[in-house]
Structures are given as structure tokens and as C-alpha cells.
Coordinates of C-alpha atoms in Angstrom, one line a residue:
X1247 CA 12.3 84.3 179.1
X1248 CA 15.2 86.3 177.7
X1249 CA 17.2 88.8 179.2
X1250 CA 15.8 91.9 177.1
X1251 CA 12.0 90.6 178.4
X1252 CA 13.2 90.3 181.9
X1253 CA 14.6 93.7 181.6
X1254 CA 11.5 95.6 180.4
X1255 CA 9.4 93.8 182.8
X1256 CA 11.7 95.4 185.9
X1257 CA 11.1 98.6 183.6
X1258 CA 7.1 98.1 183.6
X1259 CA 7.1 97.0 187.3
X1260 CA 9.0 99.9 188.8
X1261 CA 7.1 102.4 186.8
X1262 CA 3.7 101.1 187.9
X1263 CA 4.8 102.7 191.3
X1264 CA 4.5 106.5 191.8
X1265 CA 7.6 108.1 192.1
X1266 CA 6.1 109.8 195.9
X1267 CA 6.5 105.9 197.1
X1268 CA 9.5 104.3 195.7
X1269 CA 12.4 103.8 197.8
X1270 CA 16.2 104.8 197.6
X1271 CA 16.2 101.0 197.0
X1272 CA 13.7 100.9 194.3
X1273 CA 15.0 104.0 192.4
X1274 CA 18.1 102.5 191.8
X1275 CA 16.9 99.0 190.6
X1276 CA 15.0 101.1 188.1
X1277 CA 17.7 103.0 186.6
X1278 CA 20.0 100.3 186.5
X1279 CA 16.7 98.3 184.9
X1280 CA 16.7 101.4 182.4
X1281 CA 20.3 101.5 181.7
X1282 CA 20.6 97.7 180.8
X1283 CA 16.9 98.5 178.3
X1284 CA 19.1 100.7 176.9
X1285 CA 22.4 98.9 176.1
X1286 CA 19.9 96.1 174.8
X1287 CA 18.3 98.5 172.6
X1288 CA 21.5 99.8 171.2
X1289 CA 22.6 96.7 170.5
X1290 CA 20.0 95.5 169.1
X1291 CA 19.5 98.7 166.8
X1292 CA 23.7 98.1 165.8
X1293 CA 23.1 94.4 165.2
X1294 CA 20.1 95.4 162.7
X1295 CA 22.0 97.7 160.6
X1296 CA 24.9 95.1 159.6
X1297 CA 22.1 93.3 158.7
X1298 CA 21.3 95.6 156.3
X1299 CA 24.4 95.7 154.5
X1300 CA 24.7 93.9 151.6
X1301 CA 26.7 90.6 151.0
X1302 CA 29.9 93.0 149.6
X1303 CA 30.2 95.4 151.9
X1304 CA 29.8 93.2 154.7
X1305 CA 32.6 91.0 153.4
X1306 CA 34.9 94.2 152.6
X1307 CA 34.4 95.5 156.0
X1308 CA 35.7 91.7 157.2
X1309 CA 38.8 91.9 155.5
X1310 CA 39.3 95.9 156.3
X1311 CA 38.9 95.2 159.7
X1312 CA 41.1 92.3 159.6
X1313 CA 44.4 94.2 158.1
X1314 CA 43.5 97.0 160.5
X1315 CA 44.3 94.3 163.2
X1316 CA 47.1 93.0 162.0
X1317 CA 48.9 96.4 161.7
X1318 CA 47.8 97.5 165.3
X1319 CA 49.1 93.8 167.0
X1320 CA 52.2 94.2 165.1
X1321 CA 52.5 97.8 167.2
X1322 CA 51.5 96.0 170.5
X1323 CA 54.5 93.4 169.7
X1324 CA 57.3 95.5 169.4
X1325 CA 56.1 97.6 172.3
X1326 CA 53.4 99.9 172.1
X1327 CA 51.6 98.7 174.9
X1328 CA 49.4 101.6 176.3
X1329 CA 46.5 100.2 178.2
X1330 CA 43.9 103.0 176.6
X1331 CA 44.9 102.0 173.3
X1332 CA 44.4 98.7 173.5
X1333 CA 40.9 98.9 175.0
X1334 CA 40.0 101.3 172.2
X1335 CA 40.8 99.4 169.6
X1336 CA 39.9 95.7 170.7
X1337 CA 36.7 96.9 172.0
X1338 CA 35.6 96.0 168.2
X1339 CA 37.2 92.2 168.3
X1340 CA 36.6 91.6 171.9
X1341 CA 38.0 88.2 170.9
X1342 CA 41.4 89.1 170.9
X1343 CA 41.2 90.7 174.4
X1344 CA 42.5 87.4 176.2
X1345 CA 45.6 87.7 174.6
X1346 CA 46.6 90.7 175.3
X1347 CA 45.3 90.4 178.7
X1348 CA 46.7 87.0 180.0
X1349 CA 50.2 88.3 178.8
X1350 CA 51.0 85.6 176.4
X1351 CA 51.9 88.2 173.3
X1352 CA 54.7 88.9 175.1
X1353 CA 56.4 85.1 174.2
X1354 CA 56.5 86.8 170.5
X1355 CA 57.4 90.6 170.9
X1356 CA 60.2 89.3 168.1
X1357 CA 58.0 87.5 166.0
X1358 CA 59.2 84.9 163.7
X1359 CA 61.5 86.5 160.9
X1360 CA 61.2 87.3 157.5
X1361 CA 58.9 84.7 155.9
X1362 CA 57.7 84.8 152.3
X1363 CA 53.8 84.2 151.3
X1364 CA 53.4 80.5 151.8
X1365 CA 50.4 80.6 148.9
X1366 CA 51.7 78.7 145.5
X1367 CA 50.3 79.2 142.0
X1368 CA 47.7 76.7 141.4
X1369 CA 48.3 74.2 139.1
X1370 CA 45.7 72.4 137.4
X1371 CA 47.5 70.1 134.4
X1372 CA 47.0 70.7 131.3
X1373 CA 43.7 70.6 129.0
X1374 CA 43.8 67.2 126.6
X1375 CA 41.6 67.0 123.6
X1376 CA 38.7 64.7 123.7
X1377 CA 35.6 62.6 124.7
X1378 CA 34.6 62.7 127.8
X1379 CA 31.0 61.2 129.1
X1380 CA 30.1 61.1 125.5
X1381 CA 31.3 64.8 124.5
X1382 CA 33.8 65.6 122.3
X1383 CA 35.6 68.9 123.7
X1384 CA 38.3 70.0 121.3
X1385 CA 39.9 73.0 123.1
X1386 CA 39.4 75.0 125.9
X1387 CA 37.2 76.9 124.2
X1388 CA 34.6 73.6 124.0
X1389 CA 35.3 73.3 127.1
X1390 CA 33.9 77.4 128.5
X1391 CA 30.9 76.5 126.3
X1392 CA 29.6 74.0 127.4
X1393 CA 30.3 75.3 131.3
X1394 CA 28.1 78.1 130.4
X1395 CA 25.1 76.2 129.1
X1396 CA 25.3 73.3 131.8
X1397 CA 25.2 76.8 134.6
X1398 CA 22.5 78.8 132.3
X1399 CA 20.1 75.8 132.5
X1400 CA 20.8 75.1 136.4
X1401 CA 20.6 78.5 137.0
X1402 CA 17.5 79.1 135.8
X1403 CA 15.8 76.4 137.7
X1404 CA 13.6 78.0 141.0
X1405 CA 12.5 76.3 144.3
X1406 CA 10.2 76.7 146.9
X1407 CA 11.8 77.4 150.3
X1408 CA 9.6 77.4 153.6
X1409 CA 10.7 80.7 156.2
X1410 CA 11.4 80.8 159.5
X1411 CA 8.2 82.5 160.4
X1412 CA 6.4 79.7 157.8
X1413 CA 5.8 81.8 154.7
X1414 CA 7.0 80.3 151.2
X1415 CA 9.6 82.3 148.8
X1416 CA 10.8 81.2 145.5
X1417 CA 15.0 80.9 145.2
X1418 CA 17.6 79.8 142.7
X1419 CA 16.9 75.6 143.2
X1420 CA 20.9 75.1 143.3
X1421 CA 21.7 77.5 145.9
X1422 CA 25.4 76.6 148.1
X1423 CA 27.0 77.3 150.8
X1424 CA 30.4 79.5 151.7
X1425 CA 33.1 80.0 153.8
X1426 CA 36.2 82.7 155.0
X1427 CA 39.4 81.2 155.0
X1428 CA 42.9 82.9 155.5
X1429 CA 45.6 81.1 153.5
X1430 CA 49.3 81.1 155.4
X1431 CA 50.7 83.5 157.4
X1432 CA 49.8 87.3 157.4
X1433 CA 52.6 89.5 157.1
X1434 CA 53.3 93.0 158.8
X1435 CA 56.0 94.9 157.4
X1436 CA 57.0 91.5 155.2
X1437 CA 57.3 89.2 158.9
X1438 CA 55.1 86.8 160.1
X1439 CA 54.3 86.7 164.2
X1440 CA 52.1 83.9 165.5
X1441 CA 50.1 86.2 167.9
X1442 CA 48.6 88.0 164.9
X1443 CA 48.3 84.3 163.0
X1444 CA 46.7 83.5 166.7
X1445 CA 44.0 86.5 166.4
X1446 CA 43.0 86.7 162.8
X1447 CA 41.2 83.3 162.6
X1448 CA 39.4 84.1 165.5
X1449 CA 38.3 87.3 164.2
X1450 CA 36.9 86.0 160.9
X1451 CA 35.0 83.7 163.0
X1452 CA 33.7 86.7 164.5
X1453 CA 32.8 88.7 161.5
X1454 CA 31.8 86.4 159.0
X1455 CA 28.5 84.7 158.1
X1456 CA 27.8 82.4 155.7
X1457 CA 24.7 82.9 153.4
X1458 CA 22.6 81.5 150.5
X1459 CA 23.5 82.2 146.9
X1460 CA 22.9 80.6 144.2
X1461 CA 25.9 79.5 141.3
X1462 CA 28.4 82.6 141.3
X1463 CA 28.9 85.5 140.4
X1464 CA 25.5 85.9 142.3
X1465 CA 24.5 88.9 144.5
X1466 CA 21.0 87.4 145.8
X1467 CA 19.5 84.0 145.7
X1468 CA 15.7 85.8 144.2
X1469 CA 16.6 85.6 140.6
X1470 CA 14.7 88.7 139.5
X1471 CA 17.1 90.3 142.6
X1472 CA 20.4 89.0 141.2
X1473 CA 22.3 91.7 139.6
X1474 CA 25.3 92.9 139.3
X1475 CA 26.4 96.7 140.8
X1476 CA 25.2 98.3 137.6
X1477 CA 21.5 96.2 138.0
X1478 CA 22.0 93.9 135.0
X1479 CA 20.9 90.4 135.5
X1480 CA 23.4 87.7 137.0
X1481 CA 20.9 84.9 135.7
X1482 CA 23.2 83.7 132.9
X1483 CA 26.7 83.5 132.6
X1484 CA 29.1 86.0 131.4
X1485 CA 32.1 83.7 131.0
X1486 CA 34.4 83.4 127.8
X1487 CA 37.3 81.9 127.0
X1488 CA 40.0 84.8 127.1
X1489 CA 38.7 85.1 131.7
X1490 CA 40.4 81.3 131.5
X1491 CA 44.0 80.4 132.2
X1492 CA 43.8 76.5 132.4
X1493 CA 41.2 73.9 132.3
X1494 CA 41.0 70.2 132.4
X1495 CA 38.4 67.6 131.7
X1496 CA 37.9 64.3 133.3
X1497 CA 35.5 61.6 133.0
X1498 CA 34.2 59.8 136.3
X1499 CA 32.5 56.1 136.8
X1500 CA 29.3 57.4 136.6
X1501 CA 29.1 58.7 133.2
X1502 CA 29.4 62.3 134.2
X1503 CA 32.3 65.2 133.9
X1504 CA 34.2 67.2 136.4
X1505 CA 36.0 70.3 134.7
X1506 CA 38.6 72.5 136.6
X1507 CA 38.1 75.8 135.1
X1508 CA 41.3 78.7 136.5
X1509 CA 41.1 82.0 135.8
X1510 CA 43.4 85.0 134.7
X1511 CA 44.7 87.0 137.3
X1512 CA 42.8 90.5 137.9
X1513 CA 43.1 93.2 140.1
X1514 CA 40.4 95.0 141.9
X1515 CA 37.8 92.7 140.5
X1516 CA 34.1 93.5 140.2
X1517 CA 31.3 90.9 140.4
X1518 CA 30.1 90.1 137.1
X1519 CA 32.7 92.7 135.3
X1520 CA 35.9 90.7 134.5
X1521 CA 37.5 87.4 134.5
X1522 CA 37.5 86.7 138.0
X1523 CA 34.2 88.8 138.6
X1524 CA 32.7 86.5 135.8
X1525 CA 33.4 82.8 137.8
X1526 CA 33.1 84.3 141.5
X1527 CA 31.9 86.6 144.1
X1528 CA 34.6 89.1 143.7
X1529 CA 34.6 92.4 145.7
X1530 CA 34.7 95.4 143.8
X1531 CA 35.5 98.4 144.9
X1532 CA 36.9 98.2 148.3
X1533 CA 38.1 102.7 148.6
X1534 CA 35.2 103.4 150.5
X1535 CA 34.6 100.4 152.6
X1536 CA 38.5 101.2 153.9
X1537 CA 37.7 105.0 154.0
X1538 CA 35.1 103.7 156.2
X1539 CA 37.4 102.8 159.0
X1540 CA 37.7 105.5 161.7
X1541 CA 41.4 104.2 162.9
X1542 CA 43.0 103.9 159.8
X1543 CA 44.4 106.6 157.8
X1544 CA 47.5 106.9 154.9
X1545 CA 50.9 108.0 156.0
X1546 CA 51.4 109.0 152.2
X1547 CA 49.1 108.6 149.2
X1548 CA 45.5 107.2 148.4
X1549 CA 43.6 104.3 149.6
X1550 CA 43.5 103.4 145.9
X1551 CA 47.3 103.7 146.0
X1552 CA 48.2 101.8 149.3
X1553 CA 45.1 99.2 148.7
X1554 CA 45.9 96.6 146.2
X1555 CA 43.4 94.0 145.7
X1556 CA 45.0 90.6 143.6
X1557 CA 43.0 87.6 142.6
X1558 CA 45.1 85.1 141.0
X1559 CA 44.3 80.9 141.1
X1560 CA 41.2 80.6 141.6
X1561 CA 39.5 77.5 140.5
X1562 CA 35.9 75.8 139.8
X1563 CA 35.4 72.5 139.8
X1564 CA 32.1 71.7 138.5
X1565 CA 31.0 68.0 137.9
X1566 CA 27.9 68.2 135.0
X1567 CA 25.6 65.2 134.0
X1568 CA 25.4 65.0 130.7
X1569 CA 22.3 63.6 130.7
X1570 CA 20.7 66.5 131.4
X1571 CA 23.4 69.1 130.9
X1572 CA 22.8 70.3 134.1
X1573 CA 25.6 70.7 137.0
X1574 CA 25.1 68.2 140.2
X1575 CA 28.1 69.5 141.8
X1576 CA 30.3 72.4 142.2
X1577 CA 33.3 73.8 144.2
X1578 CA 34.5 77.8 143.8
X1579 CA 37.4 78.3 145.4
X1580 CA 38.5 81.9 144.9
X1581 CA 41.8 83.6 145.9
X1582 CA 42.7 86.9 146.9
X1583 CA 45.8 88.8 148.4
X1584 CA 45.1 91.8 149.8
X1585 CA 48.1 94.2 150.0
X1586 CA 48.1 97.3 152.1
X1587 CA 51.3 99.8 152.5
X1588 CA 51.6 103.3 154.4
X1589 CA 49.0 102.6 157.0
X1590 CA 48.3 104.7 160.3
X1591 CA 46.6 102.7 162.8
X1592 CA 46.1 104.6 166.2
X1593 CA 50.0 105.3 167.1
X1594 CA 51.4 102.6 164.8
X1595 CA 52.8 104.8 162.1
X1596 CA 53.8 103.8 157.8
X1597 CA 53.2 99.8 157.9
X1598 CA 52.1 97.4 155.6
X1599 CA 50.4 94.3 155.9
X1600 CA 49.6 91.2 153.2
X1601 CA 47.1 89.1 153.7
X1602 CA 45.6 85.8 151.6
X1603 CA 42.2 84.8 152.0
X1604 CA 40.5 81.8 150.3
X1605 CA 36.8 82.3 149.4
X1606 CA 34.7 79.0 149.2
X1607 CA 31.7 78.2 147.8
X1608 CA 30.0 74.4 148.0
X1609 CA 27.6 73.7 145.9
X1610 CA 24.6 72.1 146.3
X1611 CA 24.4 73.1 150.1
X1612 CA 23.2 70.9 152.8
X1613 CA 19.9 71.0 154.3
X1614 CA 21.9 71.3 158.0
X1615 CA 23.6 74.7 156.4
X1616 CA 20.1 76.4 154.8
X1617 CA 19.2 76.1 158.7
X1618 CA 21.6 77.0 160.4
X1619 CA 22.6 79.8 158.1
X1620 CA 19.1 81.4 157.2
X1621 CA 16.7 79.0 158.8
X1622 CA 15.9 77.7 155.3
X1623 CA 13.9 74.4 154.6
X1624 CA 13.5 73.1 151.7
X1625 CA 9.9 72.9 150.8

């Protein structure tokens, strides 16, 4: 039996009883009874409406959230230490509440210098003419083409997926798994503190959960769903060769291909709309997700301004059987740096805060994840 049926039942029992005959004693089990129905119900009711939010906004909201932290533990570091504050604001990453209440952000109140951003450029080799698993690939170009039909023909491959209340639903066949990662340090005001390395893993633990897509850019893994934010069809791919920096070609012992395909940078990239956009689940427009945020405001300028959005490096590396043209294997690893100046947090006044956060997507995923993240099994 769980709590919230345990709760309503002490709610049932007590008001079975006519008022005339309750005692002090019983009055107050039932309003305390009442109280906790109604911090389940509100809980509940907030826990139903993220659910409703889409993939994007979900994510945006992670890494909003996340800077927003970062610029307020910088304040509590360097001294701003008022108790209402700090219950205010951690009330929403409850997480983070040991640290500042066991003392040990004190050890850091000078952080640990100036530090630059630890992320380096990717770097892939160089793309060498020739035949590999019995295809000839002549320049990059060759190489883009015959991604695109090797993902047009597994993409457009459906499966039958049993629910966790038993019903049947047809998905994307290759559907994979993803994960949050921040890369190196975050920096407020260009330094690096450990405290705020300490908190922001635990927070994206918090905030993110992995789902079900099928090969990116993707929005949903119902192919008739899958569309990008103007409702044109994700099914096939958009990719050409000026959204590609680098790409190599290797053979393996099995006959088939891995390619490692690295995009052009791009700022503010929109799922399905650009380079980046065309080979991963990129973002969009993040103005209002950060508008969104009650505790964060602008000490000059716009959120367009003061929230830059960079993805540069990102790779795919996508094995294909040339057998079938179709890929067995895929890895999306896309990176963005999220740069935020002028912010207002509560009383911490004009910071800034950079943060670089690694994107992953496995392809195809495991039976263990489709259950654990969507109670998915494979029919």
C-alpha cells in the first residue's frame, strides 16, 4: 500500500464519523490526514505537468536551471549567506541543500582561480579517398550521401513495442538511448569553484531523464509524430555536405564501415533547421524557456543578448553494413557551451556563467534502458 492510499483511507475513515462524535484527538488526525492528501495531490498534479512538456523544453529548462545555480552558489561563496535566500532558492534542487547546510562550502569561499574552458576542438583526422567494405567514397561529399541513405532506409523501418499497461504501439525499429553530461568545469565570472562543480552533476541527475527517440534530429519516436517545430517530417534526413567540417571512413573486420561525421559550428541551433540541427537534437530557441525563470533577470540588455547558445565539435559515429545499407550502430555526441552574461539572481547582481554540456545519444538502445526509461519491451 502506498503512502497516498494510506492517506485517503485515514481521509475516508475519519469522515465516516459525524463531526457531533469525533474527538479533539480525531479532529486533528483528520486534518493533518487532509493536509498530507493535499501536498500529495499537488505534487502529483506538478509532477504531471513536466510530463507534459515536450523533449525541448524540458531539456532547456535543465540547463536554465542549471546556470541559474551556478550564478547563485557563486553568491553564497563569496558571502551572501542569508539563511532566507538560500531556502528560497534550493527549495527547487533540494539536492544541493547538504552542502550548504553541513558547512563544507565554506572550504572554497575562494574558489580555485582563473581557469580556462578545459573542452578542446575535436579532432577527427582527415578524410582519405577510397574503398572501404566494398565502396568507393571519393570525397566527403560520397561520404554525406551515402550517410543519408544508410539513415533514410533505417529510419524508415517500424516496430512493435508492448506498454506498460500491455497495449501494443508502433515506433521507429532503431530507437537509442541518451544522456546529460557536463564537460569540465563551469565558470562564474571566468573562475572555476569545486562547490558549484560539486552541485551541478547532482542537479542534472535531478532534472534529466532519458527517453526514446529514434536516429536524430528526432522529436518523437511515432514516425507520423516526428517533426520538426515548423511540423515538417523528421523521417528522412536533411544533411548535406556544406553542415560538415570533417569526416573519416574506416573499414572494420567484419566487412562493415564506421564513418565520423563533425559538423560546422552554429549558434542558436534549431532541430532539423541547420547544420548542427540536421545531425542532432539541438535546442532552438531557448528566450522564453530562460524568460521562464522567476529568479533570473538582466542587469543590462536582452535574454537574446546575454544568452549565447554555441555548438561546435560535435560528432557521429555511425558503423553501416553494407550489405544491407542499413546502420547497426550509432554514437551522437553533441556539444554545446552555453554562455550567459549580466545575470540577476536573487541578490547576486551582473554575473556570468559558461557552461559545456555533452549530449549523447547510443544507438541501438538496450532492452534494460527501453524499461527502465519508458517501460518499453520489445514485442
Amino acid at each position: 500500500m502506498n503512502k497516498e492510499n494510506s492517506v485517503n483511507e485515514a481521509i475516508n475513515e475519519t469522515a465516516a464519523t459525524p463531526a457531533a462524535e469525533m474527538t479533539k484527538k480525531e479532529k486533528k488526525q483528520a486534518k493533518k490526514a487532509d493536509k498530507k492528501a493535499q501536498k500529495a495531490a499537488k505534487k502529483a498534479k506538478k509532477k504531471a505537468k513536466w510530463k507534459k512538456l515536450s523533449p525541448g523544453k524540458k531539456f532547456l529548462k535543465i540547463l536554465a536551471v542549471i546556470l541559474a545555480v551556478c550564478i547563485f552558489v557563486c553568491g553564497l561563496v563569496i558571502g551572501f549567506t542569508k539563511p532566507e535566500e538560500c531556502n528560497y532558492f534550493f527549495s527547487a534542487v533540494s539536492n544541493a541543500v547538504t552542502a550548504i547546510n553541513d558547512g563544507t562550502w565554506q572550504d572554497d569561499v575562494n574558489g580555485s582561480g582563473d581557469t580556462s574552458s578545459t573542452a578542446s576542438e575535436s579532432t577527427i583526422g582527415e578524410f582519405v579517398a577510397g574503398t572501404y567494405g566494398g565502396v568507393q567514397f571519393d570525397t566527403i561529399e560520397d561520404v554525406v550521401n551515402y550517410y543519408v541513405a544508410a539513415y533514410d532506409l533505417t529510419k524508415s523501418e517500424t516496430a512493435q513495442y508492448i506498454e506498460s499497461d500491455g497495449s501494443t504501439a508502433t515506433y521507429y525499429a532503431f530507437v537509442g538511448d541518451e544522456d546529460l553530461q557536463i564537460v569540465g568545469d563551469v565558470l562564474v565570472d571566468g573562475k572555476s569553484n569545486s562547490i558549484i562543480n560539486g552541485l551541478v552533476p547532482t542537479i542534472v541527475g535531478g532534472l534529466f531523464s532519458g527517453n526514446v527517440y529514434g536516429l536524430p534530429p528526432c522529436s518523437n519516436r511515432t514516425p507520423e509524430l516526428d517533426v520538426d517545430e515548423n511540423g515538417d517530417s523528421l523521417q528522412t534526413s536533411r544533411l548535406t555536405v556544406d553542415d560538415i567540417q570533417a569526416a573519416t571512413v574506416t573499414e572494420n573486420a567484419d566487412g562493415t564501415i564506421t564513418m565520423v561525421l563533425q559538423c560546422t559550428p552554429t549558434e542558436m541551433s534549431h532541430k532539423g533547421l541547420d547544420s548542427h540541427g540536421h545531425m542532432f537534437n539541438t535546442l532552438g530557441a531557448i528566450d522564453s524557456t530562460v524568460d521562464s525563470i522567476s529568479v533570473l533577470s538582466w542587469a543590462s540588455g536582452t535574454t537574446a543578448e546575454n544568452c549565447k547558445v554555441t555548438y561546435e565539435n560535435g560528432t557521429a559515429t555511425v558503423t553501416i553494413d553494407p550489405s544491407t545499407g542499413k546502420i547497426t550502430e550509432a554514437d551522437y555526441n553533441m556539444l554545446v557551451t552555453v554562455d550567459v552574461t549580466h545575470a540577476n539572481v536573487s541578490v547576486i547582481k551582473d554575473k556570468s556563467a559558461t557552461l559545456e554540456i555533452a549530449y549523447v545519444q547510443h544507438f541501438p538502445a538496450s532492452d534494460e534502458y527501453l524499461m527502465t526509461s519508458r517501460n518499453l519491451t520489445r514485442a
